[in-house]
Coordinates of C-alpha atoms in Angstrom, one line a residue:
M7 CA 18.3 2.1 -24.8
K8 CA 15.7 1.4 -22.1
V9 CA 16.6 2.7 -18.6
R10 CA 15.7 0.2 -15.9
V11 CA 14.2 1.9 -12.8
T12 CA 14.9 0.3 -9.5
H13 CA 12.1 -1.1 -7.4
S14 CA 13.5 0.4 -4.2
L15 CA 11.3 3.2 -2.9
R16 CA 14.4 5.1 -1.8
G17 CA 16.1 4.6 -5.1
R18 CA 13.1 5.7 -7.1
L19 CA 12.6 8.8 -5.0
L20 CA 16.3 9.8 -5.3
W21 CA 16.3 9.0 -9.0
F22 CA 13.3 11.1 -9.9
L23 CA 14.0 13.9 -7.5
L24 CA 17.6 14.3 -8.5
A25 CA 16.7 14.0 -12.2
A26 CA 14.0 16.7 -11.7
I27 CA 16.5 19.0 -9.9
T28 CA 19.0 18.5 -12.7
I29 CA 16.5 19.3 -15.4
A30 CA 15.1 22.3 -13.5
A31 CA 18.7 23.6 -12.9
V32 CA 19.7 23.2 -16.5
A33 CA 16.4 24.9 -17.7
Q34 CA 16.8 27.7 -15.1
A35 CA 20.5 28.2 -16.1
S36 CA 19.6 28.4 -19.8
I37 CA 16.8 30.9 -19.2
A38 CA 18.9 32.9 -16.8
Y39 CA 21.8 33.0 -19.4
R40 CA 19.6 34.1 -22.2
T41 CA 17.9 36.7 -20.1
A42 CA 21.2 38.0 -18.9
L43 CA 22.4 38.4 -22.5
N44 CA 19.3 40.2 -23.5
D45 CA 19.5 42.5 -20.4
A46 CA 23.1 43.2 -21.2
D47 CA 22.3 44.2 -24.8
Q48 CA 19.6 46.5 -23.6
I49 CA 21.9 48.1 -21.0
F50 CA 24.7 48.6 -23.6
D51 CA 22.2 50.1 -26.0
Y52 CA 20.9 52.4 -23.3
H53 CA 24.5 53.5 -22.5
M54 CA 25.2 54.2 -26.2
Q55 CA 22.0 56.2 -26.4
Q56 CA 22.8 58.2 -23.3
M57 CA 26.3 58.9 -24.5
A58 CA 25.0 60.2 -27.9
L59 CA 22.4 62.4 -26.1
S60 CA 25.1 63.8 -23.8
L61 CA 27.2 64.8 -26.8
R62 CA 24.5 67.0 -28.3
S63 CA 25.3 70.7 -28.3
R64 CA 23.6 73.8 -29.6
V65 CA 27.0 75.3 -30.5
P66 CA 28.3 73.9 -33.8
L67 CA 31.7 72.3 -33.7
T68 CA 34.4 73.5 -36.0
S69 CA 36.5 71.2 -38.1
T70 CA 40.1 70.6 -37.0
E71 CA 43.0 69.1 -38.8
N72 CA 43.0 66.0 -36.9
A73 CA 39.3 65.3 -37.4
D74 CA 39.8 64.0 -40.9
A75 CA 43.2 62.5 -40.5
D76 CA 43.6 59.0 -41.9
T77 CA 45.6 57.7 -39.0
P78 CA 44.2 58.8 -35.7
I79 CA 46.2 58.5 -32.6
S80 CA 46.0 55.3 -30.7
G81 CA 42.9 54.9 -28.6
N82 CA 40.0 52.5 -27.8
D83 CA 38.6 50.6 -30.7
D84 CA 35.8 49.1 -28.7
L85 CA 33.7 52.3 -28.6
V86 CA 33.9 54.9 -31.4
V87 CA 32.3 58.3 -31.3
Q88 CA 31.9 60.5 -34.4
V89 CA 30.3 63.9 -35.0
W90 CA 29.3 65.5 -38.4
S91 CA 28.3 69.0 -39.2
P92 CA 25.0 69.6 -41.1
D93 CA 27.0 69.8 -44.4
G94 CA 28.4 66.3 -43.9
V95 CA 31.9 67.3 -42.6
R96 CA 33.2 65.2 -39.7
V97 CA 34.1 67.5 -37.0
F98 CA 35.0 65.0 -34.3
R99 CA 36.1 61.4 -34.0
S100 CA 37.3 59.6 -30.9
A101 CA 40.8 58.2 -30.8
S102 CA 40.5 54.8 -32.5
H103 CA 42.1 52.8 -35.3
A104 CA 38.6 51.7 -36.5
H105 CA 37.4 53.1 -39.7
L106 CA 33.6 53.2 -40.0
P107 CA 31.7 54.0 -43.3
Q108 CA 30.8 57.6 -43.9
R109 CA 27.1 57.2 -43.4
A110 CA 24.7 57.7 -40.6
V111 CA 21.4 55.9 -40.2
L112 CA 19.4 57.5 -37.5
G113 CA 18.6 55.2 -34.5
F114 CA 20.2 51.7 -34.0
S115 CA 21.8 49.7 -36.8
N116 CA 24.5 47.1 -37.4
V117 CA 27.4 47.8 -39.7
R118 CA 30.0 45.4 -41.0
A119 CA 33.5 47.0 -41.0
N120 CA 37.1 46.3 -40.2
G121 CA 36.4 42.5 -40.2
T122 CA 33.8 42.8 -37.4
T123 CA 30.3 44.0 -36.8
Y124 CA 29.5 47.3 -35.0
R125 CA 26.4 48.3 -33.2
I126 CA 25.8 52.0 -34.1
F127 CA 23.4 54.6 -32.7
S128 CA 23.0 57.9 -34.5
I129 CA 21.1 61.0 -33.5
Q130 CA 20.7 64.3 -35.4
T131 CA 20.2 67.8 -34.2
D132 CA 19.9 71.2 -36.0
N133 CA 23.6 71.7 -36.0
Q134 CA 25.2 68.3 -35.8
T135 CA 24.9 64.5 -36.2
V136 CA 26.3 62.3 -33.4
Q137 CA 27.2 58.7 -34.0
V138 CA 28.3 56.2 -31.3
A139 CA 29.5 52.7 -32.4
Q140 CA 30.5 49.6 -30.4
D141 CA 32.2 46.4 -31.5
L142 CA 29.6 43.6 -31.1
A143 CA 32.3 41.0 -30.4
V144 CA 33.5 43.0 -27.4
R145 CA 29.9 43.6 -26.3
R146 CA 29.1 39.9 -26.5
S147 CA 32.2 39.0 -24.6
M148 CA 31.2 41.4 -21.8
A149 CA 27.6 40.3 -21.9
S150 CA 28.7 36.6 -21.7
N151 CA 30.8 37.3 -18.7
L152 CA 27.9 39.0 -17.0
A153 CA 25.6 36.2 -17.9
L154 CA 28.0 33.5 -16.6
R155 CA 28.1 35.3 -13.3
T156 CA 24.4 34.6 -12.9
L157 CA 25.0 30.9 -13.3
G158 CA 27.3 30.8 -10.3
P159 CA 24.6 30.6 -7.6
I160 CA 22.7 27.9 -9.6
A161 CA 25.9 25.8 -9.9
V162 CA 26.5 26.1 -6.2
M163 CA 22.9 25.5 -5.1
M164 CA 22.3 22.5 -7.3
P165 CA 24.6 20.1 -5.5
I166 CA 23.6 21.5 -2.1
L167 CA 19.9 20.9 -3.0
M168 CA 20.8 17.4 -4.1
L169 CA 22.4 16.7 -0.8
V170 CA 19.4 18.1 1.1
V171 CA 17.1 15.9 -1.0
W172 CA 19.2 12.8 -0.3
W173 CA 19.3 13.6 3.4
V174 CA 15.6 14.2 3.6
V175 CA 14.6 11.0 1.6
S176 CA 17.1 8.8 3.5
G177 CA 15.9 10.2 6.9
S178 CA 12.2 9.9 6.0
L179 CA 12.7 6.2 5.0
E180 CA 14.7 5.3 8.0
P181 CA 11.6 4.1 10.0
V182 CA 10.8 1.8 7.1
A183 CA 14.3 0.3 7.2
R184 CA 14.0 0.0 11.0
V185 CA 10.8 -2.0 10.6
R186 CA 12.4 -4.2 7.9
K187 CA 15.3 -4.9 10.3
Q188 CA 12.9 -5.8 13.1
V189 CA 11.0 -8.3 11.0
A190 CA 14.2 -9.7 9.5
S191 CA 15.9 -10.3 12.8
R192 CA 13.1 -12.0 14.6
Q193 CA 12.7 -15.8 15.0
A194 CA 10.1 -17.8 13.2
D195 CA 8.0 -18.2 16.4
D196 CA 8.3 -14.5 17.4
L197 CA 4.9 -13.0 16.5
S198 CA 5.0 -10.0 18.7
A199 CA 3.8 -6.6 17.3
V200 CA 6.2 -4.5 15.3
S201 CA 6.9 -1.0 16.8
E202 CA 4.9 1.8 15.1
A203 CA 6.9 4.6 16.7
G204 CA 8.0 7.3 14.3
L205 CA 6.4 5.8 11.3
P206 CA 5.0 8.1 8.6
D207 CA 1.3 8.2 8.0
E208 CA 1.7 6.3 4.7
V209 CA 3.5 3.4 6.2
R210 CA 1.7 3.1 9.6
P211 CA -1.4 1.4 8.2
L212 CA 0.8 -1.2 6.6
V213 CA 2.5 -2.0 9.9
Q214 CA -0.8 -2.0 11.7
E215 CA -2.2 -4.6 9.2
L216 CA 1.0 -6.6 9.6
N217 CA 0.5 -6.5 13.4
L218 CA -3.1 -7.7 13.0
L219 CA -1.8 -10.5 10.8
F220 CA 0.7 -11.5 13.4
G221 CA -2.1 -11.5 15.9
R222 CA -4.3 -13.8 13.8
V223 CA -1.3 -16.1 13.1
R224 CA -0.5 -16.2 16.9
T225 CA -4.1 -17.0 17.7
A226 CA -4.1 -19.8 15.1
F227 CA -0.8 -21.2 16.5
D228 CA -2.2 -21.1 20.0
A229 CA -5.4 -22.8 18.9
Q230 CA -3.3 -25.5 17.1
Q231 CA -1.2 -26.1 20.2
H232 CA -4.3 -26.4 22.3
F233 CA -5.9 -28.6 19.8
V234 CA -2.9 -31.0 19.7
A235 CA -2.7 -31.0 23.5
D236 CA -6.4 -31.7 23.9
A237 CA -6.4 -34.3 21.2
A238 CA -3.5 -36.1 22.7
H239 CA -5.2 -36.0 26.1
E240 CA -8.5 -37.2 24.8
L241 CA -7.0 -40.0 22.6
R242 CA -5.0 -41.3 25.5
T243 CA -8.1 -42.4 27.4
P244 CA -9.8 -44.5 24.7
L245 CA -6.5 -46.0 23.6
A246 CA -5.8 -47.1 27.1
A247 CA -9.3 -48.5 27.4
L248 CA -8.8 -50.4 24.2
K249 CA -5.5 -51.9 25.5
L250 CA -7.3 -53.0 28.7
Q251 CA -10.1 -54.6 26.7
V252 CA -7.6 -56.5 24.5
Q253 CA -5.9 -57.8 27.7
S254 CA -9.3 -58.7 29.1
L255 CA -10.1 -60.6 25.9
E256 CA -6.8 -62.5 26.1
R257 CA -7.6 -63.6 29.7
S258 CA -11.2 -64.7 28.8
D259 CA -11.7 -68.5 29.0
S260 CA -15.3 -69.1 28.5
P261 CA -17.2 -68.1 25.2
D262 CA -19.5 -65.8 27.2
A263 CA -16.7 -63.9 28.7
K264 CA -15.0 -63.6 25.3
R265 CA -18.3 -62.4 23.7
V266 CA -18.6 -59.7 26.4
A267 CA -14.9 -58.7 25.9
V268 CA -15.4 -58.5 22.1
S269 CA -18.5 -56.4 22.5
R270 CA -16.7 -54.0 24.8
L271 CA -13.7 -53.9 22.5
T272 CA -16.0 -53.1 19.5
A273 CA -17.7 -50.4 21.4
G274 CA -14.3 -48.9 22.4
I275 CA -13.2 -49.0 18.8
E276 CA -16.4 -47.2 17.7
R277 CA -15.9 -44.5 20.3
A278 CA -12.2 -44.0 19.2
T279 CA -13.3 -44.0 15.6
R280 CA -15.9 -41.4 16.3
L281 CA -13.4 -39.3 18.2
V282 CA -10.9 -39.4 15.4
E283 CA -13.5 -38.5 12.9
Q284 CA -14.6 -35.5 14.9
L285 CA -11.0 -34.4 15.3
L286 CA -10.4 -34.6 11.6
V287 CA -13.6 -32.6 10.9
L288 CA -12.4 -29.9 13.4
A289 CA -8.9 -29.8 11.9
R290 CA -10.4 -29.6 8.4
Q291 CA -12.6 -26.7 9.4
E292 CA -9.7 -24.8 10.9
A293 CA -7.7 -25.4 7.8
S294 CA -10.4 -24.0 5.6
V295 CA -10.6 -20.9 7.8
A296 CA -6.9 -20.3 7.3
G297 CA -7.1 -21.1 3.6
G298 CA -10.0 -18.8 2.9
A299 CA -12.3 -21.3 1.1
P300 CA -14.6 -19.5 -1.4
R301 CA -18.2 -18.9 -0.6
Q302 CA -21.3 -19.3 -2.7
P303 CA -25.1 -19.2 -2.3
V304 CA -26.3 -22.4 -0.6
D305 CA -29.9 -23.6 -0.5
I306 CA -30.1 -24.1 3.3
A307 CA -33.6 -25.8 3.1
G308 CA -32.3 -28.4 0.6
A309 CA -29.2 -29.0 2.7
A310 CA -31.4 -29.6 5.8
R311 CA -33.5 -32.2 3.8
R312 CA -30.3 -34.0 2.8
A313 CA -29.0 -34.0 6.4
V314 CA -32.3 -35.4 7.7
A315 CA -32.3 -38.1 5.0
E316 CA -28.7 -39.1 5.8
L317 CA -29.4 -39.5 9.6
A318 CA -32.9 -41.1 9.2
G319 CA -31.4 -44.5 9.6
V320 CA -29.6 -43.5 12.9
A321 CA -32.8 -42.1 14.2
A322 CA -34.8 -45.2 13.2
A323 CA -32.3 -47.4 15.1
K324 CA -33.3 -45.6 18.3
Q325 CA -37.0 -45.4 17.3
I326 CA -36.8 -41.6 17.2
D327 CA -39.3 -39.6 15.2
L328 CA -37.0 -37.4 13.0
G329 CA -38.9 -34.9 10.9
L330 CA -38.7 -31.6 9.0
P331 CA -42.0 -29.9 9.6
R332 CA -41.1 -26.6 8.0
A333 CA -38.4 -25.8 5.4
D334 CA -38.8 -22.3 3.9
S335 CA -37.0 -21.8 0.6
A336 CA -34.0 -19.6 1.4
A337 CA -30.3 -19.2 0.4
V338 CA -27.4 -18.2 2.5
E339 CA -23.9 -17.2 1.5
G340 CA -21.4 -19.8 2.7
Q341 CA -19.4 -23.0 2.1
P342 CA -21.6 -25.9 1.2
D343 CA -19.5 -28.6 2.8
A344 CA -19.1 -26.7 6.0
L345 CA -22.9 -26.0 6.3
M346 CA -23.6 -29.7 5.7
I347 CA -21.3 -30.6 8.6
L348 CA -23.0 -28.0 10.8
L349 CA -26.5 -29.4 10.0
R350 CA -25.4 -33.1 10.5
N351 CA -23.8 -32.3 13.8
L352 CA -26.8 -30.4 15.1
I353 CA -29.2 -33.3 14.2
D354 CA -26.7 -36.0 15.3
N355 CA -26.3 -34.4 18.7
A356 CA -30.1 -34.2 19.1
I357 CA -30.5 -37.9 18.2
K358 CA -27.6 -38.9 20.4
Y359 CA -29.0 -37.3 23.6
T360 CA -32.7 -38.1 22.9
P361 CA -33.9 -41.3 24.6
E362 CA -35.4 -44.1 22.6
G363 CA -38.9 -43.3 21.3
G364 CA -38.3 -39.6 21.4
T365 CA -38.8 -36.8 18.8
V366 CA -36.3 -34.6 16.9
D367 CA -37.7 -31.8 14.7
V368 CA -35.8 -29.7 12.3
S369 CA -37.1 -26.4 10.8
V370 CA -35.8 -23.7 8.4
V371 CA -37.6 -20.4 8.9
A372 CA -36.9 -17.4 6.6
E373 CA -37.7 -14.0 8.0
H374 CA -36.7 -10.4 7.3
R375 CA -33.9 -10.5 9.9
G376 CA -32.4 -13.7 8.5
V377 CA -32.7 -17.4 8.1
T378 CA -33.0 -19.5 11.2
V379 CA -32.3 -23.3 11.4
T380 CA -33.7 -24.8 14.6
V381 CA -33.3 -28.3 15.9
E382 CA -35.5 -29.4 18.8
D383 CA -35.5 -32.6 20.7
S384 CA -37.4 -34.3 23.6
G385 CA -34.2 -35.2 25.5
P386 CA -33.0 -34.0 28.9
G387 CA -31.7 -30.7 27.6
I388 CA -28.7 -28.7 28.9
P389 CA -28.9 -26.8 32.2
P390 CA -28.6 -23.0 31.7
A391 CA -25.3 -22.9 33.7
E392 CA -23.7 -25.4 31.3
R393 CA -24.9 -23.8 28.0
E394 CA -21.8 -21.7 27.6
R395 CA -19.3 -24.4 28.6
V396 CA -20.6 -27.0 26.2
F397 CA -19.0 -25.1 23.3
D398 CA -15.6 -25.8 24.7
R399 CA -13.7 -28.7 23.1
F400 CA -14.0 -32.1 24.7
Y401 CA -16.3 -30.7 27.4
R402 CA -19.3 -32.9 28.2
V403 CA -22.2 -32.2 30.6
P404 CA -21.6 -34.1 33.9
G405 CA -23.9 -37.0 34.4
S406 CA -24.7 -37.4 30.7
D407 CA -25.1 -41.1 29.6
A408 CA -24.8 -40.4 25.9
K409 CA -21.5 -41.5 24.3
G410 CA -19.6 -38.6 22.6
S411 CA -16.3 -36.8 22.3
G412 CA -17.5 -33.3 23.3
L413 CA -16.5 -31.8 19.9
G414 CA -19.9 -31.6 18.1
L415 CA -21.0 -28.2 19.5
A416 CA -17.5 -26.8 19.2
I417 CA -17.5 -27.7 15.5
I418 CA -21.0 -26.2 15.1
K419 CA -19.9 -23.0 16.8
S420 CA -16.8 -22.7 14.7
I421 CA -18.7 -23.0 11.4
A422 CA -21.4 -20.7 12.6
E423 CA -19.0 -17.9 13.5
R424 CA -17.1 -18.3 10.2
H425 CA -20.4 -17.6 8.4
G426 CA -21.4 -14.7 10.6
A427 CA -24.2 -16.7 12.1
T428 CA -25.3 -16.7 15.8
L429 CA -25.8 -20.0 17.7
A430 CA -28.1 -20.0 20.7
L431 CA -29.1 -22.8 23.0
G432 CA -32.4 -22.9 24.9
E433 CA -35.2 -25.0 26.1
S434 CA -37.7 -26.3 23.6
K435 CA -41.2 -25.2 24.7
R436 CA -42.9 -27.7 22.4
L437 CA -40.8 -30.9 23.0
G438 CA -39.3 -30.0 26.4
G439 CA -35.7 -30.8 25.5
L440 CA -32.9 -28.8 24.0
E441 CA -33.5 -26.2 21.3
A442 CA -30.4 -25.2 19.2
A443 CA -31.0 -22.3 16.8
V444 CA -28.5 -21.0 14.2
T445 CA -29.5 -17.7 12.6
F446 CA -27.8 -16.6 9.4
P447 CA -27.9 -12.9 8.5
V448 CA -29.7 -11.7 5.4

């Protein structure tokens, strides 16, 4: 039959510890009992030997009438003492009903007589032979009583030790039960840290990691709430503008007025579509962060070539010279889709803010410190005071004429941080506009 062990830590500890105590107590009791029996035998043998030695005498005993009587007077049958003269005549026998054989084997021996077994010790001197015999049944009974007395402390200490183990294990796991109650009693939106007071060293790291997880989830919830609030705020404006443009189209009488209204409505729809696309991209990136999408080596130079090719038509529509003058062969560890979004947003932002007839250059440089993707343009650039704020969602540089949602750089920064890359904005020394550089570690 297979014994099923509980998965409870407390149950497992109590099960194994109490089983170990029981096995140890039984083994100790068995060893103590056998040792006590052996010691008792040695003590009884020693007493028999000392009694025989004490009965030695240099004066020979004389035979008496009662010495060879067939029926001695009543006495103790447990211990029998007999003495013989050198010529084999028994000159003394203790009062006992036991009849032992008329033979003496020097030293210790066992003799079967009177329906039982006797332990006999014999010693011989010049003038006599002394024999001391003891009933082994009586000896074993006395030895068992002595041995059983040694088991008393074990029988008393075993349940006491079990109670102590139960108390120690239960008390030691009480902090774990307290943490479980704290987590079980909190609401779904309660992401506060779990108390680490009084926790054992083996459990404290688990609670610390749990608190870190709560912190990350709280940050994600806060970001989601901010995202929803910002998205609702930003979508309200273009939707209201679309409503006004539809009303303007309805009130238009002449074909020219209708054409202008339709043009404005189309532009509004394009802006709203662009905003929704950016919001979806941002939401998808945050979802991939939470889901832990797998990483793999990505040819960053090949990805830059594809991004430039995809946006070549957009650049040509504004008569912008889009090129890739340098593309070192290099691979970075990351998510291919996310890196393509990063590159497209970098190039698209540069095209969007560069005036017609301008230049946008993309380069991929592999060095010992890492791989740097740089996008330079000949646009107006970003003032130094605004270069930190442009990473905020929905923030746009005041006075900018380019149409946008203010999410492009926020998406780029989110992807760069997730890949351990650094994003830096500066002034292009060659083209005079903005220089955006993303450096991936080796």
